[in-house]
Tab-separated table of N, CA and C in Angstrom:
chain	number	residue	atom	x	y	z
A	1	MET	N	5.453	-18.722	-8.658
A	1	MET	CA	4.290	-18.240	-9.349
A	1	MET	C	3.707	-19.333	-10.249
A	2	ARG	N	4.579	-20.037	-10.946
A	2	ARG	CA	4.098	-21.099	-11.830
A	2	ARG	C	3.249	-22.103	-11.055
A	3	GLU	N	3.671	-22.402	-9.852
A	3	GLU	CA	2.936	-23.362	-9.028
A	3	GLU	C	1.509	-22.891	-8.781
A	4	ALA	N	1.324	-21.616	-8.508
A	4	ALA	CA	-0.017	-21.066	-8.281
A	4	ALA	C	-0.871	-21.188	-9.539
A	5	LEU	N	-0.272	-20.927	-10.692
A	5	LEU	CA	-1.017	-21.022	-11.946
A	5	LEU	C	-1.388	-22.467	-12.260
A	6	GLU	N	-0.440	-23.369	-12.066
A	6	GLU	CA	-0.718	-24.786	-12.333
A	6	GLU	C	-1.806	-25.306	-11.394
A	7	PHE	N	-1.727	-24.919	-10.144
A	7	PHE	CA	-2.725	-25.322	-9.150
A	7	PHE	C	-4.120	-24.864	-9.593
A	8	SER	N	-4.222	-23.616	-10.021
A	8	SER	CA	-5.496	-23.072	-10.467
A	8	SER	C	-5.999	-23.796	-11.710
A	9	ALA	N	-5.119	-24.023	-12.661
A	9	ALA	CA	-5.516	-24.685	-13.907
A	9	ALA	C	-5.995	-26.108	-13.652
A	10	VAL	N	-5.241	-26.854	-12.879
A	10	VAL	CA	-5.571	-28.261	-12.639
A	10	VAL	C	-6.882	-28.397	-11.863
A	11	LEU	N	-7.093	-27.544	-10.870
A	11	LEU	CA	-8.290	-27.669	-10.043
A	11	LEU	C	-9.537	-27.027	-10.651
A	12	ARG	N	-9.368	-26.000	-11.477
A	12	ARG	CA	-10.531	-25.231	-11.906
A	12	ARG	C	-10.989	-25.490	-13.334
A	13	GLN	N	-10.116	-26.025	-14.181
A	13	GLN	CA	-10.565	-26.374	-15.523
A	13	GLN	C	-11.384	-27.662	-15.463
A	14	ASP	N	-12.167	-27.890	-16.498
A	14	ASP	CA	-13.008	-29.073	-16.585
A	14	ASP	C	-12.186	-30.345	-16.348
A	15	SER	N	-12.715	-31.248	-15.561
A	15	SER	CA	-11.990	-32.479	-15.214
A	15	SER	C	-11.764	-33.391	-16.413
A	16	ARG	N	-12.501	-33.186	-17.504
A	16	ARG	CA	-12.312	-34.018	-18.704
A	16	ARG	C	-11.094	-33.591	-19.518
A	17	ILE	N	-10.545	-32.417	-19.221
A	17	ILE	CA	-9.356	-31.937	-19.931
A	17	ILE	C	-8.135	-32.635	-19.330
A	18	PRO	N	-7.304	-33.230	-20.172
A	18	PRO	CA	-6.115	-33.919	-19.646
A	18	PRO	C	-5.176	-32.952	-18.922
A	19	ARG	N	-4.515	-33.471	-17.890
A	19	ARG	CA	-3.599	-32.664	-17.083
A	19	ARG	C	-2.522	-32.009	-17.949
A	20	ALA	N	-1.977	-32.745	-18.907
A	20	ALA	CA	-0.919	-32.202	-19.775
A	20	ALA	C	-1.422	-30.994	-20.560
A	21	GLU	N	-2.667	-31.037	-20.995
A	21	GLU	CA	-3.249	-29.911	-21.732
A	21	GLU	C	-3.431	-28.694	-20.815
A	22	LYS	N	-3.824	-28.941	-19.583
A	22	LYS	CA	-3.972	-27.851	-18.611
A	22	LYS	C	-2.627	-27.175	-18.357
A	23	LEU	N	-1.589	-27.988	-18.181
A	23	LEU	CA	-0.260	-27.437	-17.915
A	23	LEU	C	0.291	-26.711	-19.139
A	24	ALA	N	-0.025	-27.192	-20.326
A	24	ALA	CA	0.391	-26.508	-21.552
A	24	ALA	C	-0.292	-25.149	-21.650
A	25	TYR	N	-1.546	-25.074	-21.190
A	25	TYR	CA	-2.265	-23.802	-21.222
A	25	TYR	C	-1.629	-22.789	-20.265
A	26	VAL	N	-1.072	-23.271	-19.167
A	26	VAL	CA	-0.353	-22.386	-18.236
A	26	VAL	C	0.799	-21.715	-18.982
A	27	ASP	N	1.541	-22.490	-19.776
A	27	ASP	CA	2.636	-21.915	-20.573
A	27	ASP	C	2.117	-20.867	-21.541
A	28	THR	N	0.978	-21.144	-22.162
A	28	THR	CA	0.368	-20.198	-23.097
A	28	THR	C	0.029	-18.888	-22.397
A	29	VAL	N	-0.558	-18.983	-21.217
A	29	VAL	CA	-0.943	-17.783	-20.456
A	29	VAL	C	0.297	-17.016	-20.007
A	30	LEU	N	1.319	-17.731	-19.554
A	30	LEU	CA	2.560	-17.057	-19.161
A	30	LEU	C	3.142	-16.265	-20.329
A	31	ASP	N	3.125	-16.843	-21.512
A	31	ASP	CA	3.621	-16.140	-22.699
A	31	ASP	C	2.732	-14.948	-23.049
A	32	LEU	N	1.422	-15.178	-23.063
A	32	LEU	CA	0.477	-14.123	-23.430
A	32	LEU	C	0.581	-12.907	-22.511
A	33	LEU	N	0.791	-13.159	-21.233
A	33	LEU	CA	0.838	-12.068	-20.252
A	33	LEU	C	2.248	-11.587	-19.957
A	34	ASN	N	3.221	-12.080	-20.732
A	34	ASN	CA	4.621	-11.690	-20.562
A	34	ASN	C	5.107	-11.918	-19.131
A	35	LEU	N	4.786	-13.078	-18.584
A	35	LEU	CA	5.186	-13.408	-17.220
A	35	LEU	C	6.167	-14.570	-17.168
A	36	THR	N	6.602	-15.066	-18.309
A	36	THR	CA	7.483	-16.230	-18.344
A	36	THR	C	8.753	-16.000	-17.527
A	37	HIS	N	9.294	-14.795	-17.603
A	37	HIS	CA	10.533	-14.509	-16.872
A	37	HIS	C	10.342	-14.524	-15.353
A	38	LEU	N	9.107	-14.479	-14.889
A	38	LEU	CA	8.816	-14.483	-13.451
A	38	LEU	C	8.248	-15.812	-12.969
A	39	GLN	N	8.203	-16.822	-13.835
A	39	GLN	CA	7.497	-18.047	-13.489
A	39	GLN	C	8.042	-18.756	-12.251
A	40	ASP	N	9.311	-18.575	-11.941
A	40	ASP	CA	9.893	-19.224	-10.767
A	40	ASP	C	9.991	-18.293	-9.560
A	41	ALA	N	9.433	-17.095	-9.681
A	41	ALA	CA	9.497	-16.110	-8.597
A	41	ALA	C	8.542	-16.479	-7.465
A	42	VAL	N	8.924	-16.072	-6.260
A	42	VAL	CA	8.056	-16.208	-5.089
A	42	VAL	C	7.141	-14.991	-5.083
A	43	ILE	N	5.856	-15.222	-4.982
A	43	ILE	CA	4.904	-14.105	-5.032
A	43	ILE	C	5.150	-13.159	-3.863
A	44	GLY	N	5.244	-13.669	-2.659
A	44	GLY	CA	5.641	-12.865	-1.518
A	44	GLY	C	4.572	-11.976	-0.935
A	45	THR	N	5.037	-10.921	-0.278
A	45	THR	CA	4.190	-9.949	0.406
A	45	THR	C	4.551	-8.568	-0.125
A	46	PRO	N	3.806	-7.526	0.260
A	46	PRO	CA	4.157	-6.186	-0.211
A	46	PRO	C	5.599	-5.781	0.124
A	47	ALA	N	6.157	-6.301	1.209
A	47	ALA	CA	7.516	-5.928	1.613
A	47	ALA	C	8.591	-6.734	0.874
A	48	ALA	N	8.236	-7.924	0.396
A	48	ALA	CA	9.220	-8.779	-0.264
A	48	ALA	C	8.540	-9.600	-1.352
A	49	GLY	N	9.250	-9.877	-2.406
A	49	GLY	CA	8.694	-10.678	-3.494
A	49	GLY	C	8.353	-9.804	-4.688
A	50	LEU	N	7.296	-10.142	-5.372
A	50	LEU	CA	6.891	-9.413	-6.573
A	50	LEU	C	6.358	-8.024	-6.236
A	51	SER	N	6.453	-7.123	-7.203
A	51	SER	CA	5.896	-5.775	-7.023
A	51	SER	C	4.374	-5.856	-7.049
A	52	LEU	N	3.723	-4.775	-6.669
A	52	LEU	CA	2.263	-4.731	-6.679
A	52	LEU	C	1.731	-4.986	-8.091
A	53	GLU	N	2.331	-4.367	-9.088
A	53	GLU	CA	1.907	-4.576	-10.472
A	53	GLU	C	2.047	-6.046	-10.866
A	54	GLN	N	3.165	-6.643	-10.529
A	54	GLN	CA	3.385	-8.050	-10.868
A	54	GLN	C	2.389	-8.952	-10.142
A	55	ARG	N	2.083	-8.637	-8.876
A	55	ARG	CA	1.098	-9.439	-8.136
A	55	ARG	C	-0.290	-9.309	-8.748
A	56	LYS	N	-0.628	-8.114	-9.227
A	56	LYS	CA	-1.927	-7.936	-9.902
A	56	LYS	C	-1.977	-8.790	-11.165
A	57	LYS	N	-0.878	-8.804	-11.926
A	57	LYS	CA	-0.820	-9.614	-13.143
A	57	LYS	C	-0.924	-11.100	-12.823
A	58	VAL	N	-0.289	-11.524	-11.740
A	58	VAL	CA	-0.374	-12.935	-11.330
A	58	VAL	C	-1.815	-13.277	-10.956
A	59	THR	N	-2.477	-12.386	-10.251
A	59	THR	CA	-3.872	-12.611	-9.879
A	59	THR	C	-4.742	-12.773	-11.119
A	60	ILE	N	-4.514	-11.936	-12.114
A	60	ILE	CA	-5.248	-12.048	-13.376
A	60	ILE	C	-4.922	-13.377	-14.041
A	61	ALA	N	-3.645	-13.742	-14.062
A	61	ALA	CA	-3.226	-15.000	-14.687
A	61	ALA	C	-3.862	-16.205	-14.006
A	62	VAL	N	-3.961	-16.177	-12.669
A	62	VAL	CA	-4.576	-17.280	-11.927
A	62	VAL	C	-6.018	-17.484	-12.384
A	63	GLU	N	-6.701	-16.402	-12.675
A	63	GLU	CA	-8.075	-16.510	-13.159
A	63	GLU	C	-8.123	-16.970	-14.618
A	64	VAL	N	-7.223	-16.461	-15.432
A	64	VAL	CA	-7.234	-16.789	-16.861
A	64	VAL	C	-6.927	-18.268	-17.097
A	65	VAL	N	-6.004	-18.857	-16.325
A	65	VAL	CA	-5.676	-20.277	-16.537
A	65	VAL	C	-6.846	-21.198	-16.214
A	66	ALA	N	-7.851	-20.692	-15.530
A	66	ALA	CA	-9.057	-21.475	-15.249
A	66	ALA	C	-9.991	-21.518	-16.461
A	67	LYS	N	-9.653	-20.776	-17.517
A	67	LYS	CA	-10.441	-20.685	-18.752
A	67	LYS	C	-11.876	-20.215	-18.492
A	68	PRO	N	-12.012	-19.036	-17.888
A	68	PRO	CA	-13.370	-18.539	-17.628
A	68	PRO	C	-14.029	-18.039	-18.917
A	69	ALA	N	-15.342	-18.004	-18.922
A	69	ALA	CA	-16.073	-17.435	-20.056
A	69	ALA	C	-15.978	-15.911	-20.003
A	70	ILE	N	-15.955	-15.374	-18.787
A	70	ILE	CA	-15.867	-13.931	-18.561
A	70	ILE	C	-14.830	-13.681	-17.467
A	71	LEU	N	-13.957	-12.711	-17.695
A	71	LEU	CA	-12.996	-12.300	-16.674
A	71	LEU	C	-13.517	-11.002	-16.075
A	72	PHE	N	-13.928	-11.048	-14.813
A	72	PHE	CA	-14.441	-9.868	-14.124
A	72	PHE	C	-13.350	-9.332	-13.215
A	73	CYS	N	-12.929	-8.109	-13.449
A	73	CYS	CA	-11.857	-7.484	-12.663
A	73	CYS	C	-12.439	-6.323	-11.873
A	74	ASP	N	-12.435	-6.465	-10.576
A	74	ASP	CA	-12.943	-5.412	-9.702
A	74	ASP	C	-11.785	-4.487	-9.334
A	75	GLU	N	-11.761	-3.317	-9.913
A	75	GLU	CA	-10.738	-2.298	-9.664
A	75	GLU	C	-9.319	-2.849	-9.872
A	76	PRO	N	-9.003	-3.300	-11.077
A	76	PRO	CA	-7.698	-3.937	-11.318
A	76	PRO	C	-6.490	-3.015	-11.201
A	77	THR	N	-6.705	-1.711	-11.202
A	77	THR	CA	-5.570	-0.784	-11.145
A	77	THR	C	-5.434	-0.081	-9.800
A	78	THR	N	-6.264	-0.431	-8.837
A	78	THR	CA	-6.212	0.212	-7.523
A	78	THR	C	-4.836	0.046	-6.893
A	79	GLY	N	-4.271	1.153	-6.434
A	79	GLY	CA	-2.990	1.139	-5.745
A	79	GLY	C	-1.786	1.233	-6.660
A	80	LEU	N	-2.007	1.221	-7.956
A	80	LEU	CA	-0.892	1.264	-8.901
A	80	LEU	C	-0.590	2.691	-9.333
A	81	ASP	N	0.681	2.945	-9.650
A	81	ASP	CA	1.020	4.236	-10.238
A	81	ASP	C	0.516	4.243	-11.685
A	82	THR	N	0.590	5.385	-12.330
A	82	THR	CA	0.023	5.556	-13.664
A	82	THR	C	0.612	4.582	-14.684
A	83	LYS	N	1.918	4.433	-14.701
A	83	LYS	CA	2.558	3.542	-15.681
A	83	LYS	C	2.173	2.081	-15.437
A	84	SER	N	2.156	1.677	-14.190
A	84	SER	CA	1.775	0.300	-13.868
A	84	SER	C	0.314	0.047	-14.217
A	85	ALA	N	-0.540	1.019	-13.916
A	85	ALA	CA	-1.961	0.891	-14.248
A	85	ALA	C	-2.151	0.742	-15.753
A	86	LEU	N	-1.403	1.525	-16.519
A	86	LEU	CA	-1.499	1.440	-17.975
A	86	LEU	C	-1.078	0.065	-18.466
A	87	ARG	N	-0.008	-0.485	-17.893
A	87	ARG	CA	0.457	-1.824	-18.297
A	87	ARG	C	-0.587	-2.892	-17.967
A	88	VAL	N	-1.261	-2.775	-16.836
A	88	VAL	CA	-2.301	-3.734	-16.468
A	88	VAL	C	-3.490	-3.605	-17.423
A	89	VAL	N	-3.874	-2.392	-17.766
A	89	VAL	CA	-4.984	-2.184	-18.701
A	89	VAL	C	-4.622	-2.733	-20.076
A	90	LYS	N	-3.394	-2.534	-20.513
A	90	LYS	CA	-2.957	-3.096	-21.799
A	90	LYS	C	-2.996	-4.620	-21.767
A	91	LEU	N	-2.635	-5.200	-20.637
A	91	LEU	CA	-2.710	-6.643	-20.479
A	91	LEU	C	-4.162	-7.116	-20.611
A	92	LEU	N	-5.088	-6.411	-19.971
A	92	LEU	CA	-6.507	-6.767	-20.071
A	92	LEU	C	-7.007	-6.610	-21.500
A	93	ARG	N	-6.544	-5.588	-22.174
A	93	ARG	CA	-6.918	-5.379	-23.575
A	93	ARG	C	-6.399	-6.524	-24.449
A	94	ARG	N	-5.161	-6.964	-24.173
A	94	ARG	CA	-4.575	-8.093	-24.912
A	94	ARG	C	-5.425	-9.349	-24.709
A	95	LEU	N	-5.878	-9.568	-23.484
A	95	LEU	CA	-6.746	-10.716	-23.210
A	95	LEU	C	-8.065	-10.604	-23.965
A	96	ALA	N	-8.624	-9.408	-23.997
A	96	ALA	CA	-9.886	-9.202	-24.711
A	96	ALA	C	-9.723	-9.476	-26.205
A	97	LYS	N	-8.573	-9.142	-26.752
A	97	LYS	CA	-8.330	-9.386	-28.179
A	97	LYS	C	-8.238	-10.872	-28.509
A	98	THR	N	-8.002	-11.721	-27.492
A	98	THR	CA	-7.976	-13.167	-27.725
A	98	THR	C	-9.383	-13.750	-27.770
A	99	GLY	N	-10.396	-12.926	-27.459
A	99	GLY	CA	-11.775	-13.393	-27.464
A	99	GLY	C	-12.368	-13.571	-26.081
A	100	LEU	N	-11.565	-13.366	-25.048
A	100	LEU	CA	-12.065	-13.473	-23.681
A	100	LEU	C	-12.858	-12.211	-23.337
A	101	ALA	N	-14.056	-12.399	-22.821
A	101	ALA	CA	-14.855	-11.253	-22.377
A	101	ALA	C	-14.255	-10.720	-21.082
A	102	VAL	N	-13.864	-9.452	-21.078
A	102	VAL	CA	-13.231	-8.829	-19.913
A	102	VAL	C	-14.106	-7.677	-19.443
A	103	ILE	N	-14.451	-7.711	-18.178
A	103	ILE	CA	-15.215	-6.627	-17.554
A	103	ILE	C	-14.362	-6.073	-16.431
A	104	ALA	N	-14.105	-4.770	-16.465
A	104	ALA	CA	-13.317	-4.124	-15.417
A	104	ALA	C	-14.129	-2.989	-14.811
A	105	VAL	N	-14.096	-2.911	-13.498
A	105	VAL	CA	-14.821	-1.876	-12.766
A	105	VAL	C	-13.803	-0.891	-12.232
A	106	ARG	N	-14.066	0.389	-12.419
A	106	ARG	CA	-13.143	1.379	-11.863
A	106	ARG	C	-13.619	1.792	-10.480
A	107	PRO	N	-12.725	2.326	-9.663
A	107	PRO	CA	-13.075	2.691	-8.288
A	107	PRO	C	-14.168	3.756	-8.241
A	108	LEU	N	-15.038	3.646	-7.270
A	108	LEU	CA	-16.103	4.618	-7.093
A	108	LEU	C	-15.535	6.009	-6.847
A	109	ALA	N	-14.433	6.099	-6.115
A	109	ALA	CA	-13.818	7.399	-5.835
A	109	ALA	C	-13.420	8.086	-7.140
A	110	LEU	N	-12.915	7.334	-8.091
A	110	LEU	CA	-12.546	7.889	-9.389
A	110	LEU	C	-13.798	8.349	-10.122
A	111	GLU	N	-14.833	7.567	-10.059
A	111	GLU	CA	-16.106	7.918	-10.690
A	111	GLU	C	-16.620	9.254	-10.140
A	112	GLN	N	-16.507	9.440	-8.821
A	112	GLN	CA	-16.986	10.670	-8.198
A	112	GLN	C	-16.109	11.854	-8.608
A	113	GLN	N	-14.819	11.634	-8.814
A	113	GLN	CA	-13.927	12.702	-9.231
A	113	GLN	C	-14.210	13.141	-10.660
A	114	LEU	N	-14.673	12.204	-11.501
A	114	LEU	CA	-14.905	12.518	-12.908
A	114	LEU	C	-16.232	13.233	-13.144
A	115	THR	N	-17.140	13.210	-12.162
A	115	THR	CA	-18.444	13.854	-12.369
A	115	THR	C	-18.506	15.213	-11.734
């Protein structure tokens, strides 16, 4: 997982930022998202590797290490059980509290159920 984050940070952050600073930011994101314990894990497939919740968090982390101005999440909780969805939403809230603009879209099916 760490490799995916480092790859994203090095390639997507501004080229004027030193490589060491980009890699240090990966550590910051791993800590912020409570993913440090999984940094050496193989992401895998639905049958093997990280759980769906963990893969969603890794996907979010891959975007965050790029230092975007806005984090747009299209249905970030789709396919998750209630507890996992809550943990992902709390993670997004934690990111928003750092000053990152976070936009999350909920599934249309849910929207139709609520009306």
